[in-house]
Amino acid sequence: GSSGEGDEDDLGVFDFYPSEVQVRPGHTLRFDNGSGEIPVPPTVTLGAGADVGTAMPPPVAEGVGQVPAVWGQCVSDEPLAPEDTSCPEGDAAFPPEGDTVDLAPFATQAFYNSGIFDPGQSVVVPIADDADPGTHTFVCYLHPATMEMTVEIVAAGQQVQSQDDLDAAAQEAIAADLADGTEAIAAAAAADRPGDTVQAGAEQGAAVVTRFFPTAISVPAGTTVTWVNEGNDPHVIALGQEYGPHAPENFAPPTIPPGEAYTEGPAISGVFGAPPFPSTTYALRFPDPGRYTYLC
């Protein structure tokens, strides 16, 4: 991931840069979280993709919240089923501490997941000395729709790309995705939506804009305001209190059921967005006149 600069500090791009890499047995891959201004915790996970929530556990489960096998490091020779929430090898704490998250050597385990890691942290993936040649698909468990890459393990003596080649390909892809984000901002700002509806975030391709459209609305007392997020990056609506990005309240059921009244005090929607998250909308009724500030 990467974030925009200057006036684009609410624009980020969610992908692996570059999205293709070749390695030899004994090589080491390092994944840096470059999300910066938009503090997004990704994962590095083998082969989840469209199987998230169907053939594999969902990131958030009812009665559990953040699924430990998804959010914490989990490397297992056994596959995980949708109903599984814990890692067969034991649950790791999350978010991790320190600058680096070291994983066991990759040798095509059935479930290979770094868990989340924060901006400024890196995940280190050693390729096992005896790893067989082959191509493997890695995704971010929380953003599988845009964050997908292939790692090709080649024979021990085969030539692979240089780090300079990888850096150049990464910068070219980031620039293209940031341009998509600028287009997403313009489209969301110009969209025709009802006066009681707010769009939470905007996306185009791998670009994600963390902004409400519009940033302020005026409605009569008694109006039900609806926030809509049909994108792949989940958002929350929080009033009366600031919650950190890892707060468990973000992943719990809404403190006020959708459509019911809000008058004052702390309230939070829980995450909403496109599947595998539970809903694409959240709504609150505001019976009393006043000025209400909210944030994600």
CSV table of C-alpha atoms in Angstrom, one decimal:
chain,number,residue,atom,x,y,z
A,1,GLY,CA,0.0,0.0,0.0
A,2,SER,CA,0.9,3.7,-0.4
A,3,SER,CA,-0.7,7.0,0.3
A,4,GLY,CA,-1.0,10.3,-1.6
A,5,GLU,CA,0.9,13.5,-0.7
A,6,GLY,CA,-0.1,17.1,0.0
A,7,ASP,CA,-3.8,17.7,-0.9
A,8,GLU,CA,-4.2,14.0,-1.5
A,9,ASP,CA,-3.5,12.9,2.1
A,10,ASP,CA,-6.9,11.2,2.3
A,11,LEU,CA,-6.1,9.1,-0.9
A,12,GLY,CA,-4.4,5.8,-0.6
A,13,VAL,CA,-3.8,2.8,-2.9
A,14,PHE,CA,-4.3,-0.7,-1.7
A,15,ASP,CA,-2.3,-3.3,-3.6
A,16,PHE,CA,1.0,-5.0,-3.6
A,17,TYR,CA,3.6,-3.0,-5.4
A,18,PRO,CA,4.7,-4.6,-7.7
A,19,SER,CA,2.2,-7.4,-8.0
A,20,GLU,CA,4.5,-10.0,-9.5
A,21,VAL,CA,7.9,-11.2,-8.1
A,22,GLN,CA,10.2,-14.0,-8.7
A,23,VAL,CA,12.3,-15.6,-6.0
A,24,ARG,CA,14.7,-18.5,-5.6
A,25,PRO,CA,14.7,-21.0,-2.7
A,26,GLY,CA,16.5,-19.4,0.2
A,27,HIS,CA,15.5,-15.9,-0.8
A,28,THR,CA,13.7,-13.6,1.6
A,29,LEU,CA,10.7,-11.3,0.8
A,30,ARG,CA,10.0,-8.2,2.8
A,31,PHE,CA,6.6,-6.5,2.7
A,32,ASP,CA,6.6,-2.9,3.9
A,33,ASN,CA,3.3,-1.2,5.0
A,34,GLY,CA,3.5,2.1,3.2
A,35,SER,CA,-0.1,3.3,3.9
A,36,GLY,CA,1.2,6.3,5.9
A,37,GLU,CA,-1.4,9.1,6.3
A,38,ILE,CA,-4.2,6.5,6.0
A,39,PRO,CA,-3.3,3.9,8.6
A,40,VAL,CA,-4.4,0.7,7.0
A,41,PRO,CA,-3.4,-2.7,8.5
A,42,PRO,CA,-3.0,-5.2,5.7
A,43,THR,CA,-2.0,-8.9,5.8
A,44,VAL,CA,0.1,-11.1,3.6
A,45,THR,CA,-1.9,-14.3,3.2
A,46,LEU,CA,-1.5,-17.3,0.9
A,47,GLY,CA,-4.4,-18.0,-1.5
A,48,ALA,CA,-7.4,-16.6,0.3
A,49,GLY,CA,-8.9,-14.4,-2.5
A,50,ALA,CA,-12.5,-15.2,-3.2
A,51,ASP,CA,-12.5,-18.0,-0.6
A,52,VAL,CA,-12.5,-15.5,2.3
A,53,GLY,CA,-15.7,-16.1,4.3
A,54,THR,CA,-16.7,-19.1,2.1
A,55,ALA,CA,-14.0,-21.8,2.1
A,56,MET,CA,-12.0,-19.8,4.7
A,57,PRO,CA,-12.8,-17.9,7.9
A,58,PRO,CA,-14.3,-14.4,7.5
A,59,PRO,CA,-12.3,-11.5,9.0
A,60,VAL,CA,-15.2,-10.6,11.4
A,61,ALA,CA,-17.5,-13.2,12.9
A,62,GLU,CA,-20.7,-12.8,15.0
A,63,GLY,CA,-20.0,-13.2,18.7
A,64,VAL,CA,-16.2,-13.1,18.0
A,65,GLY,CA,-15.4,-9.8,16.4
A,66,GLN,CA,-12.0,-9.9,14.9
A,67,VAL,CA,-11.2,-13.5,14.0
A,68,PRO,CA,-7.8,-14.3,15.7
A,69,ALA,CA,-6.7,-16.6,12.9
A,70,VAL,CA,-7.1,-13.8,10.4
A,71,TRP,CA,-5.9,-10.8,12.4
A,72,GLY,CA,-3.0,-12.6,14.2
A,73,GLN,CA,-0.1,-14.5,12.6
A,74,CYS,CA,-1.1,-18.1,11.7
A,75,VAL,CA,1.0,-20.6,9.8
A,76,SER,CA,-0.4,-24.1,9.7
A,77,ASP,CA,-0.1,-27.3,7.7
A,78,GLU,CA,-3.8,-27.8,8.2
A,79,PRO,CA,-6.4,-25.8,6.1
A,80,LEU,CA,-8.9,-23.6,7.9
A,81,ALA,CA,-12.7,-23.8,7.4
A,82,PRO,CA,-15.2,-20.9,7.5
A,83,GLU,CA,-16.3,-21.9,11.0
A,84,ASP,CA,-12.7,-21.8,12.4
A,85,THR,CA,-11.8,-18.7,14.3
A,86,SER,CA,-8.6,-19.8,16.1
A,87,CYS,CA,-5.2,-20.9,14.6
A,88,PRO,CA,-4.5,-24.6,15.0
A,89,GLU,CA,-1.0,-23.6,16.2
A,90,GLY,CA,-2.4,-21.2,18.8
A,91,ASP,CA,-3.5,-17.6,18.5
A,92,ALA,CA,-1.0,-14.8,18.2
A,93,ALA,CA,-1.5,-11.3,19.7
A,94,PHE,CA,-2.4,-8.5,17.4
A,95,PRO,CA,-1.4,-5.9,16.4
A,96,PRO,CA,2.2,-7.2,16.5
A,97,GLU,CA,5.0,-5.3,18.4
A,98,GLY,CA,8.3,-4.2,16.9
A,99,ASP,CA,9.3,-3.1,13.4
A,100,THR,CA,9.3,-6.5,11.8
A,101,VAL,CA,7.0,-9.5,11.8
A,102,ASP,CA,9.0,-12.6,11.1
A,103,LEU,CA,7.2,-15.7,9.6
A,104,ALA,CA,8.3,-19.3,9.4
A,105,PRO,CA,9.9,-20.2,6.1
A,106,PHE,CA,7.3,-20.5,3.3
A,107,ALA,CA,7.0,-24.0,1.9
A,108,THR,CA,3.4,-24.1,0.6
A,109,GLN,CA,1.7,-24.6,3.9
A,110,ALA,CA,-2.1,-25.0,3.9
A,111,PHE,CA,-2.6,-21.7,5.7
A,112,TYR,CA,0.0,-19.0,5.7
A,113,ASN,CA,-1.0,-15.7,7.1
A,114,SER,CA,1.0,-12.8,8.5
A,115,GLY,CA,-1.9,-11.3,10.4
A,116,ILE,CA,-2.2,-7.5,10.4
A,117,PHE,CA,0.8,-5.1,10.4
A,118,ASP,CA,0.7,-1.4,10.8
A,119,PRO,CA,2.3,1.5,8.9
A,120,GLY,CA,6.0,1.5,9.4
A,121,GLN,CA,6.1,-2.2,10.1
A,122,SER,CA,7.3,-5.0,7.8
A,123,VAL,CA,6.5,-8.6,7.3
A,124,VAL,CA,9.5,-10.9,6.5
A,125,VAL,CA,8.8,-14.1,4.5
A,126,PRO,CA,11.8,-16.4,4.1
A,127,ILE,CA,11.4,-18.9,1.1
A,128,ALA,CA,12.4,-22.3,2.4
A,129,ASP,CA,15.6,-23.7,1.0
A,130,ASP,CA,13.8,-26.8,-0.2
A,131,ALA,CA,10.8,-25.0,-1.7
A,132,ASP,CA,9.6,-26.5,-5.0
A,133,PRO,CA,9.3,-24.3,-8.1
A,134,GLY,CA,5.8,-23.0,-8.6
A,135,THR,CA,3.6,-19.9,-8.6
A,136,HIS,CA,1.6,-18.9,-5.5
A,137,THR,CA,-1.1,-16.2,-5.0
A,138,PHE,CA,-0.9,-14.0,-2.0
A,139,VAL,CA,-3.6,-11.5,-0.9
A,140,CYS,CA,-4.5,-9.2,1.9
A,141,TYR,CA,-7.1,-10.9,3.9
A,142,LEU,CA,-8.9,-7.6,4.6
A,143,HIS,CA,-8.7,-6.2,1.0
A,144,PRO,CA,-8.7,-9.3,-1.3
A,145,ALA,CA,-10.6,-7.5,-4.1
A,146,THR,CA,-7.6,-5.2,-4.9
A,147,MET,CA,-4.6,-6.6,-3.0
A,148,GLU,CA,-3.4,-9.7,-4.8
A,149,MET,CA,0.0,-10.7,-6.0
A,150,THR,CA,1.9,-13.7,-7.4
A,151,VAL,CA,5.1,-15.1,-6.1
A,152,GLU,CA,6.9,-17.4,-8.5
A,153,ILE,CA,9.5,-19.6,-7.0
A,154,VAL,CA,12.0,-20.5,-9.7
A,155,ALA,CA,14.8,-23.1,-9.8
A,156,ALA,CA,17.9,-22.4,-7.7
A,157,GLY,CA,20.1,-21.2,-10.5
A,158,GLN,CA,17.5,-19.2,-12.5
A,159,GLN,CA,17.9,-15.5,-13.0
A,160,VAL,CA,15.3,-13.2,-11.2
A,161,GLN,CA,14.5,-9.5,-11.4
A,162,SER,CA,16.7,-7.0,-9.5
A,163,GLN,CA,15.5,-4.9,-6.6
A,164,ASP,CA,15.8,-1.8,-8.9
A,165,ASP,CA,13.4,-3.5,-11.3
A,166,LEU,CA,10.9,-4.2,-8.5
A,167,ASP,CA,11.1,-0.6,-7.3
A,168,ALA,CA,10.6,0.9,-10.8
A,169,ALA,CA,7.6,-1.3,-11.4
A,170,ALA,CA,6.2,-0.4,-8.0
A,171,GLN,CA,6.4,3.4,-8.6
A,172,GLU,CA,4.8,3.1,-12.0
A,173,ALA,CA,1.9,1.2,-10.6
A,174,ILE,CA,1.5,3.5,-7.6
A,175,ALA,CA,1.4,6.6,-9.9
A,176,ALA,CA,-1.3,5.0,-12.1
A,177,ASP,CA,-3.4,4.0,-9.1
A,178,LEU,CA,-3.2,7.5,-7.5
A,179,ALA,CA,-4.5,8.9,-10.8
A,180,ASP,CA,-7.5,6.6,-10.5
A,181,GLY,CA,-8.0,8.0,-7.0
A,182,THR,CA,-8.2,11.5,-8.3
A,183,GLU,CA,-10.9,10.4,-10.7
A,184,ALA,CA,-12.7,8.7,-7.8
A,185,ILE,CA,-12.8,11.9,-5.8
A,186,ALA,CA,-14.2,13.9,-8.8
A,187,ALA,CA,-16.9,11.2,-9.4
A,188,ALA,CA,-18.0,11.0,-5.8
A,189,ALA,CA,-18.1,14.8,-5.4
A,190,ALA,CA,-20.3,15.1,-8.5
A,191,ALA,CA,-22.6,12.2,-7.7
A,192,ASP,CA,-26.4,12.8,-7.4
A,193,ARG,CA,-27.6,11.4,-4.1
A,194,PRO,CA,-30.6,12.1,-1.8
A,195,GLY,CA,-30.1,14.9,0.8
A,196,ASP,CA,-30.2,12.5,3.7
A,197,THR,CA,-27.6,10.2,2.3
A,198,VAL,CA,-23.8,10.3,2.7
A,199,GLN,CA,-21.3,8.2,0.8
A,200,ALA,CA,-18.6,6.8,3.1
A,201,GLY,CA,-15.4,6.7,1.1
A,202,ALA,CA,-14.8,6.4,-2.6
A,203,GLU,CA,-12.9,3.8,-4.7
A,204,GLN,CA,-11.7,3.2,-8.2
A,205,GLY,CA,-9.5,0.1,-8.9
A,206,ALA,CA,-6.9,-0.1,-6.1
A,207,ALA,CA,-7.4,3.6,-5.1
A,208,VAL,CA,-9.4,4.4,-1.9
A,209,VAL,CA,-10.4,7.8,-0.7
A,210,THR,CA,-11.1,8.1,3.0
A,211,ARG,CA,-13.5,11.0,2.9
A,212,PHE,CA,-17.3,11.5,3.4
A,213,PHE,CA,-19.2,12.8,0.4
A,214,PRO,CA,-20.5,15.4,1.3
A,215,THR,CA,-18.6,16.3,4.4
A,216,ALA,CA,-21.6,18.2,5.9
A,217,ILE,CA,-25.4,18.0,5.4
A,218,SER,CA,-28.3,19.9,6.8
A,219,VAL,CA,-31.6,18.0,7.4
A,220,PRO,CA,-34.8,18.6,9.4
A,221,ALA,CA,-35.0,17.2,12.9
A,222,GLY,CA,-36.4,13.7,12.8
A,223,THR,CA,-34.6,12.8,9.6
A,224,THR,CA,-33.0,9.4,9.2
A,225,VAL,CA,-29.5,9.8,7.8
A,226,THR,CA,-28.1,6.9,5.8
A,227,TRP,CA,-24.4,6.2,5.2
A,228,VAL,CA,-23.6,4.0,2.2
A,229,ASN,CA,-20.3,2.1,1.5
A,230,GLU,CA,-20.4,-0.3,-1.4
A,231,GLY,CA,-16.7,-0.4,-1.6
A,232,ASN,CA,-14.2,-3.0,-0.4
A,233,ASP,CA,-12.6,-0.9,2.2
A,234,PRO,CA,-14.7,-1.0,5.4
A,235,HIS,CA,-15.7,2.1,7.3
A,236,VAL,CA,-17.3,2.9,10.6
A,237,ILE,CA,-19.5,5.8,11.8
A,238,ALA,CA,-18.5,7.0,15.3
A,239,LEU,CA,-20.1,9.8,17.3
A,240,GLY,CA,-19.3,11.2,20.7
A,241,GLN,CA,-15.9,9.4,21.1
A,242,GLU,CA,-12.8,8.7,19.0
A,243,TYR,CA,-11.9,5.0,18.6
A,244,GLY,CA,-8.4,3.9,17.4
A,245,PRO,CA,-8.1,1.7,14.3
A,246,HIS,CA,-7.7,-1.5,16.4
A,247,ALA,CA,-10.4,-0.8,18.9
A,248,PRO,CA,-12.7,-3.9,19.3
A,249,GLU,CA,-15.7,-1.6,19.1
A,250,ASN,CA,-15.0,-1.2,15.4
A,251,PHE,CA,-15.7,-4.9,14.8
A,252,ALA,CA,-18.6,-5.4,17.2
A,253,PRO,CA,-22.4,-5.0,16.4
A,254,PRO,CA,-23.6,-1.4,16.3
A,255,THR,CA,-24.2,0.2,19.7
A,256,ILE,CA,-27.4,1.7,18.3
A,257,PRO,CA,-29.3,-0.6,15.9
A,258,PRO,CA,-29.6,0.8,12.3
A,259,GLY,CA,-32.4,3.3,11.9
A,260,GLU,CA,-32.9,4.0,15.6
A,261,ALA,CA,-32.6,7.4,17.3
A,262,TYR,CA,-29.3,9.1,18.3
A,263,THR,CA,-29.4,12.0,20.7
A,264,GLU,CA,-26.0,12.2,22.5
A,265,GLY,CA,-23.1,10.3,23.9
A,266,PRO,CA,-20.8,7.6,22.4
A,267,ALA,CA,-22.1,5.5,19.5
A,268,ILE,CA,-20.4,3.4,16.8
A,269,SER,CA,-21.8,1.5,13.9
A,270,GLY,CA,-19.2,-1.3,13.6
A,271,VAL,CA,-17.6,-1.9,10.2
A,272,PHE,CA,-19.8,-1.8,7.1
A,273,GLY,CA,-18.9,-2.3,3.5
A,274,ALA,CA,-19.0,-4.8,0.7
A,275,PRO,CA,-18.9,-8.6,1.6
A,276,PRO,CA,-17.4,-10.2,3.6
A,277,PHE,CA,-18.4,-7.3,5.9
A,278,PRO,CA,-22.0,-7.5,7.2
A,279,SER,CA,-23.7,-4.6,5.5
A,280,THR,CA,-23.2,-1.8,3.0
A,281,THR,CA,-25.2,0.8,4.9
A,282,TYR,CA,-25.8,2.2,8.3
A,283,ALA,CA,-28.5,4.7,9.4
A,284,LEU,CA,-29.4,6.8,12.4
A,285,ARG,CA,-32.4,9.0,13.1
A,286,PHE,CA,-31.7,12.4,14.6
A,287,PRO,CA,-34.9,13.5,16.5
A,288,ASP,CA,-33.4,16.7,18.1
A,289,PRO,CA,-32.1,19.8,16.4
A,290,GLY,CA,-28.3,20.2,16.8
A,291,ARG,CA,-24.9,19.9,15.2
A,292,TYR,CA,-23.5,16.4,15.2
A,293,THR,CA,-19.9,15.5,14.3
A,294,TYR,CA,-18.9,12.0,13.3
A,295,LEU,CA,-15.8,10.3,12.0
A,296,CYS,CA,-14.5,7.0,10.8
